[in-house]
PDB file of C-alpha atoms in Angstrom:
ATOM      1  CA  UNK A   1     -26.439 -15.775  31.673  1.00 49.00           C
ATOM      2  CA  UNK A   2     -24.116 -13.072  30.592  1.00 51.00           C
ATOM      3  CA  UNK A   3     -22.003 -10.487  32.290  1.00 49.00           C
ATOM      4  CA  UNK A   4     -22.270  -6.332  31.725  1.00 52.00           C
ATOM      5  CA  UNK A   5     -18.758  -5.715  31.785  1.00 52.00           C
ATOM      6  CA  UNK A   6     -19.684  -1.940  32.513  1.00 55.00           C
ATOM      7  CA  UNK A   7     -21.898  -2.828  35.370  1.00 55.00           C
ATOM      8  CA  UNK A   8     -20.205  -5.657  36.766  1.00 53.00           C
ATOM      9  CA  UNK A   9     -23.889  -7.150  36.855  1.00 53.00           C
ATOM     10  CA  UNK A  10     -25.004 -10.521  35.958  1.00 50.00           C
ATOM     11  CA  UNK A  11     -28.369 -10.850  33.757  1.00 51.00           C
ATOM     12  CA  UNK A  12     -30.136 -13.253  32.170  1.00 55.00           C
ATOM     13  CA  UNK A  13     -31.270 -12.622  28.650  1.00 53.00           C
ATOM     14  CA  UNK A  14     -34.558 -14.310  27.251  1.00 55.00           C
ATOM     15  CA  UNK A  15     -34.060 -16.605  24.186  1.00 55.00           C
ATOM     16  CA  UNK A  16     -34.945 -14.299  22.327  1.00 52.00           C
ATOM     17  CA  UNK A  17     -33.022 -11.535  23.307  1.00 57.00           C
ATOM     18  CA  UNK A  18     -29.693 -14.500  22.985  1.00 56.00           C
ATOM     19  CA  UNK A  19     -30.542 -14.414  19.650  1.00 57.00           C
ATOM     20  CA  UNK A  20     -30.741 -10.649  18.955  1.00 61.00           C
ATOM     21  CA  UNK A  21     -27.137 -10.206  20.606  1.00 60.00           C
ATOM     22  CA  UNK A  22     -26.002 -12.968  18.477  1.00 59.00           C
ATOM     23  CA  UNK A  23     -27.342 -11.163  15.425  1.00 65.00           C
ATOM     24  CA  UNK A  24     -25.792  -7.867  16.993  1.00 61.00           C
ATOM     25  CA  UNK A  25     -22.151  -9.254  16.968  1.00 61.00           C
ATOM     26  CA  UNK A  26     -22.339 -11.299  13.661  1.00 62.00           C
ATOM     27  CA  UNK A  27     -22.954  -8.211  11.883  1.00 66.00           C
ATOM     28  CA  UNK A  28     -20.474  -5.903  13.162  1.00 58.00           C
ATOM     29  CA  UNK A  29     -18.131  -8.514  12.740  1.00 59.00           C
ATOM     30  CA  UNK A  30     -19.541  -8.768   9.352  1.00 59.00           C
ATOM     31  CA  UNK A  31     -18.739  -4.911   8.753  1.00 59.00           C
ATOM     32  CA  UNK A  32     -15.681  -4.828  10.179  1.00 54.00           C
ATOM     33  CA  UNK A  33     -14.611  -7.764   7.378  1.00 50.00           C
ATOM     34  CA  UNK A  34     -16.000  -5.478   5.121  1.00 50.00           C
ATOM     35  CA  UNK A  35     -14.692  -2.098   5.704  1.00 47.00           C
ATOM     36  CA  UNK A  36     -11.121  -4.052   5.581  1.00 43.00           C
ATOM     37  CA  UNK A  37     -11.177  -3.614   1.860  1.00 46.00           C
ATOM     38  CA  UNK A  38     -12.526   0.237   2.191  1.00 46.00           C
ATOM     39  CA  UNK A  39      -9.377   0.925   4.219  1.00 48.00           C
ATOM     40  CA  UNK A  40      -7.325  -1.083   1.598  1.00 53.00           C
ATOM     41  CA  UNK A  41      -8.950   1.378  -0.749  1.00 56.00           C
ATOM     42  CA  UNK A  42      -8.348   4.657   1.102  1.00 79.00           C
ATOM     43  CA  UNK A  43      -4.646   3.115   1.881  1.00 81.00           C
ATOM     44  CA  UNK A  44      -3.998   2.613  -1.959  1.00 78.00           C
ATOM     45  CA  UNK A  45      -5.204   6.081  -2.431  1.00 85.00           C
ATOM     46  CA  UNK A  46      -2.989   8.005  -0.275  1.00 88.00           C
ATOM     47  CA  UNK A  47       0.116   5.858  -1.637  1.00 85.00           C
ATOM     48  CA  UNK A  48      -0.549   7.047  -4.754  1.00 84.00           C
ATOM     49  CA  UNK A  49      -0.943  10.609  -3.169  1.00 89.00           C
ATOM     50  CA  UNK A  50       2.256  10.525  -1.557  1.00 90.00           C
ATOM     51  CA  UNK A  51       4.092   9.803  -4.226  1.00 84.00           C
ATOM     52  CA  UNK A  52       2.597  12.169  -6.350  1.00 87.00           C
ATOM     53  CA  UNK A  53       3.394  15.015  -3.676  1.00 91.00           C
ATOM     54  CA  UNK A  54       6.569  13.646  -3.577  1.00 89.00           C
ATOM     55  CA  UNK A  55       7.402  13.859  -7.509  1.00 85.00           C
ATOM     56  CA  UNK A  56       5.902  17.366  -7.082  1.00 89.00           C
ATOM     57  CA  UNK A  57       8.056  19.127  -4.568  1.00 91.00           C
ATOM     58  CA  UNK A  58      10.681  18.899  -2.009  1.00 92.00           C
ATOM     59  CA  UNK A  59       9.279  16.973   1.205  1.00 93.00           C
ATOM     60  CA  UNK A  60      11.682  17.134   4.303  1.00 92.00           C
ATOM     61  CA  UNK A  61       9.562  15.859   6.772  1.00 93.00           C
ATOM     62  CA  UNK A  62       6.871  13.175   7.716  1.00 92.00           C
ATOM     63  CA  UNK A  63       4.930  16.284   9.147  1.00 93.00           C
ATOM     64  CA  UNK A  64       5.425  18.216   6.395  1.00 94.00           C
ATOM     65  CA  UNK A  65       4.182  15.573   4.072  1.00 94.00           C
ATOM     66  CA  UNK A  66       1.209  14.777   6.765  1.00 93.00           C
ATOM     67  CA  UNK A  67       0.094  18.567   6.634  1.00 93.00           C
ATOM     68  CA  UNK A  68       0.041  18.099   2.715  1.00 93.00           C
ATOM     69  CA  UNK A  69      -1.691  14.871   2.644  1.00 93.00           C
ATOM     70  CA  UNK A  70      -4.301  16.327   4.889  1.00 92.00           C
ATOM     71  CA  UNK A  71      -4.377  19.214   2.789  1.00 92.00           C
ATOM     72  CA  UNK A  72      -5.256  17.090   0.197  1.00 91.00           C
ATOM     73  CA  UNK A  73      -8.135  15.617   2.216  1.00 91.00           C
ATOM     74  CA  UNK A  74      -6.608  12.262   3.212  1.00 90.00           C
ATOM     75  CA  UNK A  75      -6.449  11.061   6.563  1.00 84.00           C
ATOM     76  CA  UNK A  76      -3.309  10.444   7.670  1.00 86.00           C
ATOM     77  CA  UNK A  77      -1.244  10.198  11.010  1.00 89.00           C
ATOM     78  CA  UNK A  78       2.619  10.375  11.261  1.00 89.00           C
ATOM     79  CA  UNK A  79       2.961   6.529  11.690  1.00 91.00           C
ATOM     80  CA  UNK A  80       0.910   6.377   8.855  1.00 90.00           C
ATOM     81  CA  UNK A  81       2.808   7.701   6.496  1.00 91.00           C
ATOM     82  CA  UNK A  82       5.735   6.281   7.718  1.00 90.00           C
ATOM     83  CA  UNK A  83       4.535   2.574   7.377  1.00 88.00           C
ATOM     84  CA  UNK A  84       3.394   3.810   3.874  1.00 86.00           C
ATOM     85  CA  UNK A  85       6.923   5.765   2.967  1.00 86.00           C
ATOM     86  CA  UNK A  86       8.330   2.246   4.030  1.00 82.00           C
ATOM     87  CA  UNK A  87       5.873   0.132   1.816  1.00 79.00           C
ATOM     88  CA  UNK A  88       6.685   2.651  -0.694  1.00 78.00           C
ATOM     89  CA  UNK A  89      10.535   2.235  -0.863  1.00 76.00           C
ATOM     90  CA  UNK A  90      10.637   6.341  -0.311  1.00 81.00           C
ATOM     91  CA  UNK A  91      14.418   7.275   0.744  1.00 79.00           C
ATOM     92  CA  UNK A  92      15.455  10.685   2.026  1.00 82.00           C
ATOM     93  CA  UNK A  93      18.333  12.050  -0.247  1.00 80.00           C
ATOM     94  CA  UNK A  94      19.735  15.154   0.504  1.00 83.00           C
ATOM     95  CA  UNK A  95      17.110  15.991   3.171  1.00 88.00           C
ATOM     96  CA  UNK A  96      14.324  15.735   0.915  1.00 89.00           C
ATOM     97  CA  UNK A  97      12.308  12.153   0.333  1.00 89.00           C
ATOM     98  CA  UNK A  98      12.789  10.942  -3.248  1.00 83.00           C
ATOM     99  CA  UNK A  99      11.326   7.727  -5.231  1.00 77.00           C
ATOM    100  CA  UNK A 100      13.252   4.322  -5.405  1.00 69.00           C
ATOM    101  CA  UNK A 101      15.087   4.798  -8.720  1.00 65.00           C
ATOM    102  CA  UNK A 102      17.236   2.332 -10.829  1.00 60.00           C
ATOM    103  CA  UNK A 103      20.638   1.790 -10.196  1.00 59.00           C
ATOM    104  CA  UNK A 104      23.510   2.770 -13.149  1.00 65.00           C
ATOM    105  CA  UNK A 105      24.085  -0.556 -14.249  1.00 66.00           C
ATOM    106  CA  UNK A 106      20.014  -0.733 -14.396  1.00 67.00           C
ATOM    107  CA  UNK A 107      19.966   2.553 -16.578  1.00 65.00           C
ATOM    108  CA  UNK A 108      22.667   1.211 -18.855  1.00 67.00           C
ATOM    109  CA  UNK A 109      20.387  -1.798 -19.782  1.00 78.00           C
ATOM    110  CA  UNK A 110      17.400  -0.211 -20.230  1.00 84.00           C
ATOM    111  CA  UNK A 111      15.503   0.486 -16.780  1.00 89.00           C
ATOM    112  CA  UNK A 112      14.877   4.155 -15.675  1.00 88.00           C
ATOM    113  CA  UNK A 113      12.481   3.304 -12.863  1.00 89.00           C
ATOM    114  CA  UNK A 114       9.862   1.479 -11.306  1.00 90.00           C
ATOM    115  CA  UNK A 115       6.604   3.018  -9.275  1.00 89.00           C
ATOM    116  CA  UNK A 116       3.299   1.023  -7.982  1.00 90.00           C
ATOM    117  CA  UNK A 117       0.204   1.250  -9.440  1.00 88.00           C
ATOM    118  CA  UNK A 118      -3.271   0.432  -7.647  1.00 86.00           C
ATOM    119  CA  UNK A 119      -2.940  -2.807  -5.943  1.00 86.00           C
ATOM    120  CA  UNK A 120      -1.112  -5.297  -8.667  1.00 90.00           C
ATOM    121  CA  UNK A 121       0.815  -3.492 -11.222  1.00 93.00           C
ATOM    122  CA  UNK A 122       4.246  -1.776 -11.162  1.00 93.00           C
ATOM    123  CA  UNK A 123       5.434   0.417 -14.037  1.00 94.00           C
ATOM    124  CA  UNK A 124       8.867   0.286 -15.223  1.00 93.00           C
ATOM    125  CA  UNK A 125      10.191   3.366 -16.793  1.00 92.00           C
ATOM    126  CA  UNK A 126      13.253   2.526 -19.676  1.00 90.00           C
ATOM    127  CA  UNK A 127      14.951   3.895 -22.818  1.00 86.00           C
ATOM    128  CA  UNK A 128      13.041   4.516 -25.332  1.00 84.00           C
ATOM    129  CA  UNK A 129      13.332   1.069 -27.160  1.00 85.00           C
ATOM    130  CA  UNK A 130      14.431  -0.605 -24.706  1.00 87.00           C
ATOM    131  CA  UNK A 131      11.545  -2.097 -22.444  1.00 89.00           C
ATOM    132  CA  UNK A 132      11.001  -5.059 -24.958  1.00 89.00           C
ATOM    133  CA  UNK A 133      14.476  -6.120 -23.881  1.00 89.00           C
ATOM    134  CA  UNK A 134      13.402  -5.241 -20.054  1.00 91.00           C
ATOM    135  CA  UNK A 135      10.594  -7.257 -20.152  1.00 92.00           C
ATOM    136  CA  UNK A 136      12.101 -10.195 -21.577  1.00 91.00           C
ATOM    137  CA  UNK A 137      15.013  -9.675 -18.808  1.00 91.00           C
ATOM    138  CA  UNK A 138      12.280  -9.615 -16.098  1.00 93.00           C
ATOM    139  CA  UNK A 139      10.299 -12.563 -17.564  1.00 92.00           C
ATOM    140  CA  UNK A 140      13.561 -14.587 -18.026  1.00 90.00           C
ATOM    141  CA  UNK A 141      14.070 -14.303 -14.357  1.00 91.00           C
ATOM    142  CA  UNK A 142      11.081 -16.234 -12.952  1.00 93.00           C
ATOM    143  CA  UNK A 143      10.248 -14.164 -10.213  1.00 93.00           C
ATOM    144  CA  UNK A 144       7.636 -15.809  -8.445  1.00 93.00           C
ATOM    145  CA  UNK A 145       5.658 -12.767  -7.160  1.00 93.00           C
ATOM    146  CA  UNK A 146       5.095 -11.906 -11.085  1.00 94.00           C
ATOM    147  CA  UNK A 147       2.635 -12.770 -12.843  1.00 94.00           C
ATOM    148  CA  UNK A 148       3.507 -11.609 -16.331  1.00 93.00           C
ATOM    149  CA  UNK A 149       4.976  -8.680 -18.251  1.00 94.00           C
ATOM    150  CA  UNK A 150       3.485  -6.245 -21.168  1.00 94.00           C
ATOM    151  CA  UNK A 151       5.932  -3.523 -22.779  1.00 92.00           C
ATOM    152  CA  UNK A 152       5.866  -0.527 -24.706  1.00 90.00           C
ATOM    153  CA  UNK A 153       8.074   1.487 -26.316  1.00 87.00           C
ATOM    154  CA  UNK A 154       9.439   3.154 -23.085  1.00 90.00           C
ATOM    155  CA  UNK A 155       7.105   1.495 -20.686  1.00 93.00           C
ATOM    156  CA  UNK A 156       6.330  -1.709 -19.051  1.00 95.00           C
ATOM    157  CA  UNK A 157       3.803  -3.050 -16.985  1.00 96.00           C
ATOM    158  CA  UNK A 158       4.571  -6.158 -14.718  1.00 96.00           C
ATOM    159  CA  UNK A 159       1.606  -7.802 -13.158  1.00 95.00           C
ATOM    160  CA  UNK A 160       2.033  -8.999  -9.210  1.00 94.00           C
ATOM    161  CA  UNK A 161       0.239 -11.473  -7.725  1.00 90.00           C
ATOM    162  CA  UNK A 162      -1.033  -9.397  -4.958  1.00 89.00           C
ATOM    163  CA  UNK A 163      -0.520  -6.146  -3.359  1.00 85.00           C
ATOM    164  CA  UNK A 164       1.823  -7.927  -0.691  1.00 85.00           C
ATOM    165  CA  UNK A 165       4.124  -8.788  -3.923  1.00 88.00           C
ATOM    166  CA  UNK A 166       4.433  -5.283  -5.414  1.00 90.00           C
ATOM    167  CA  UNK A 167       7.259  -3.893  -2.750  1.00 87.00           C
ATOM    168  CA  UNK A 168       8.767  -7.827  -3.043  1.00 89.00           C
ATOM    169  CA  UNK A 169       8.687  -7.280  -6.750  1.00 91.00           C
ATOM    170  CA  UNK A 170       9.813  -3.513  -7.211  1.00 90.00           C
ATOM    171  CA  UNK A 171      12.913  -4.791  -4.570  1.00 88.00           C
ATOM    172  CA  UNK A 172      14.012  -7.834  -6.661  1.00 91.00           C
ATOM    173  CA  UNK A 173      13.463  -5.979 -10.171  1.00 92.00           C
ATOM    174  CA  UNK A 174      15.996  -3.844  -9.011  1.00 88.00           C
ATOM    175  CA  UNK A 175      18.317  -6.220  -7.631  1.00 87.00           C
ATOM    176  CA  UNK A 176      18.110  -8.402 -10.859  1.00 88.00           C
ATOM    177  CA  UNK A 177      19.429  -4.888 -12.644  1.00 84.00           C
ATOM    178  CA  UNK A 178      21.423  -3.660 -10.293  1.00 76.00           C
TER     179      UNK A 178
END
């Protein structure tokens, strides 16, 4: 017996039909695992998108930077973008939003910068020269969230364990040149 919640009525469903609504609500339950990751996806996307529209212009407000998302053809809401500015390390500086940047003491050793990249890579800008040294530094440390290092001349990828890891990562990175 099972209740309709919108009728308040009591029916009884055939075996049959038991088995139909169990088939029903294992696969939406199956698509909603699976659009997880397509959200993930579009999420990753709009990041990347934001920060791009960030290194682009001058961005006051959430609003502002909603209209241009939209703009853009991205779906986005004002808490939205705020979780994301937040995930993002995006600070307002001088009434504008601007990119988490290296600290002087981080600059005078080698590291310019660091920015996410899909899901488990961050990119360190440095000196030209100078992001063998980084890397070294950043493998030295034994963060646990990275998985490994590879450096240019002026760039270096670092390799998280997960997208979780990257903000974790980018944070400590920073304090470890700071």
């Amino acid at each position: 017996m099972l209740v309709d919640l919108r009728n308040r009525t009591l029916f009884r469903l055939a075996p049959m039909h038991l088995c139909c609504y169990f088939m029903h609500l294992f696969t939406c339950y199956a698509s909603s695992v699976h659009n997880v990751g397509k959200r993930e996806m579009h999420k990753t996307k709009r990041q990347q998108k934001i920060m791009s529209l960030i290194r682009a212009r001058r961005i006051g407000t959430q609003q502002e930077l909603t209209t241009l998302l939209e703009r853009a053809g991205f779906v986005a809401t004002q808490p939205s973008v705020s979780r994301d500015l937040e995930e993002l390390g995006v600070v307002k500086h001088n009434g504008h939003y601007t990119l988490p940047r290296a600290t002087e003491g981080a600059a005078a050793r080698g590291l310019l910068g660091l920015d996410p990249a899909g899901e488990c890579l961050v990119v360190a800008k440095c000196e030209p020269g100078l992001a063998s040294a980084v890397a070294v530094e950043i493998d030295r440390a034994g963060l646990p969230e990275i998985v490994g290092t590879l450096a240019g001349e002026d760039t270096v990828f670092i390799a998280v364990r997960e997208r979780k890891a990257q903000r974790a990562a980018i944070r400590k990175v920073l304090e470890l040149f700071g």
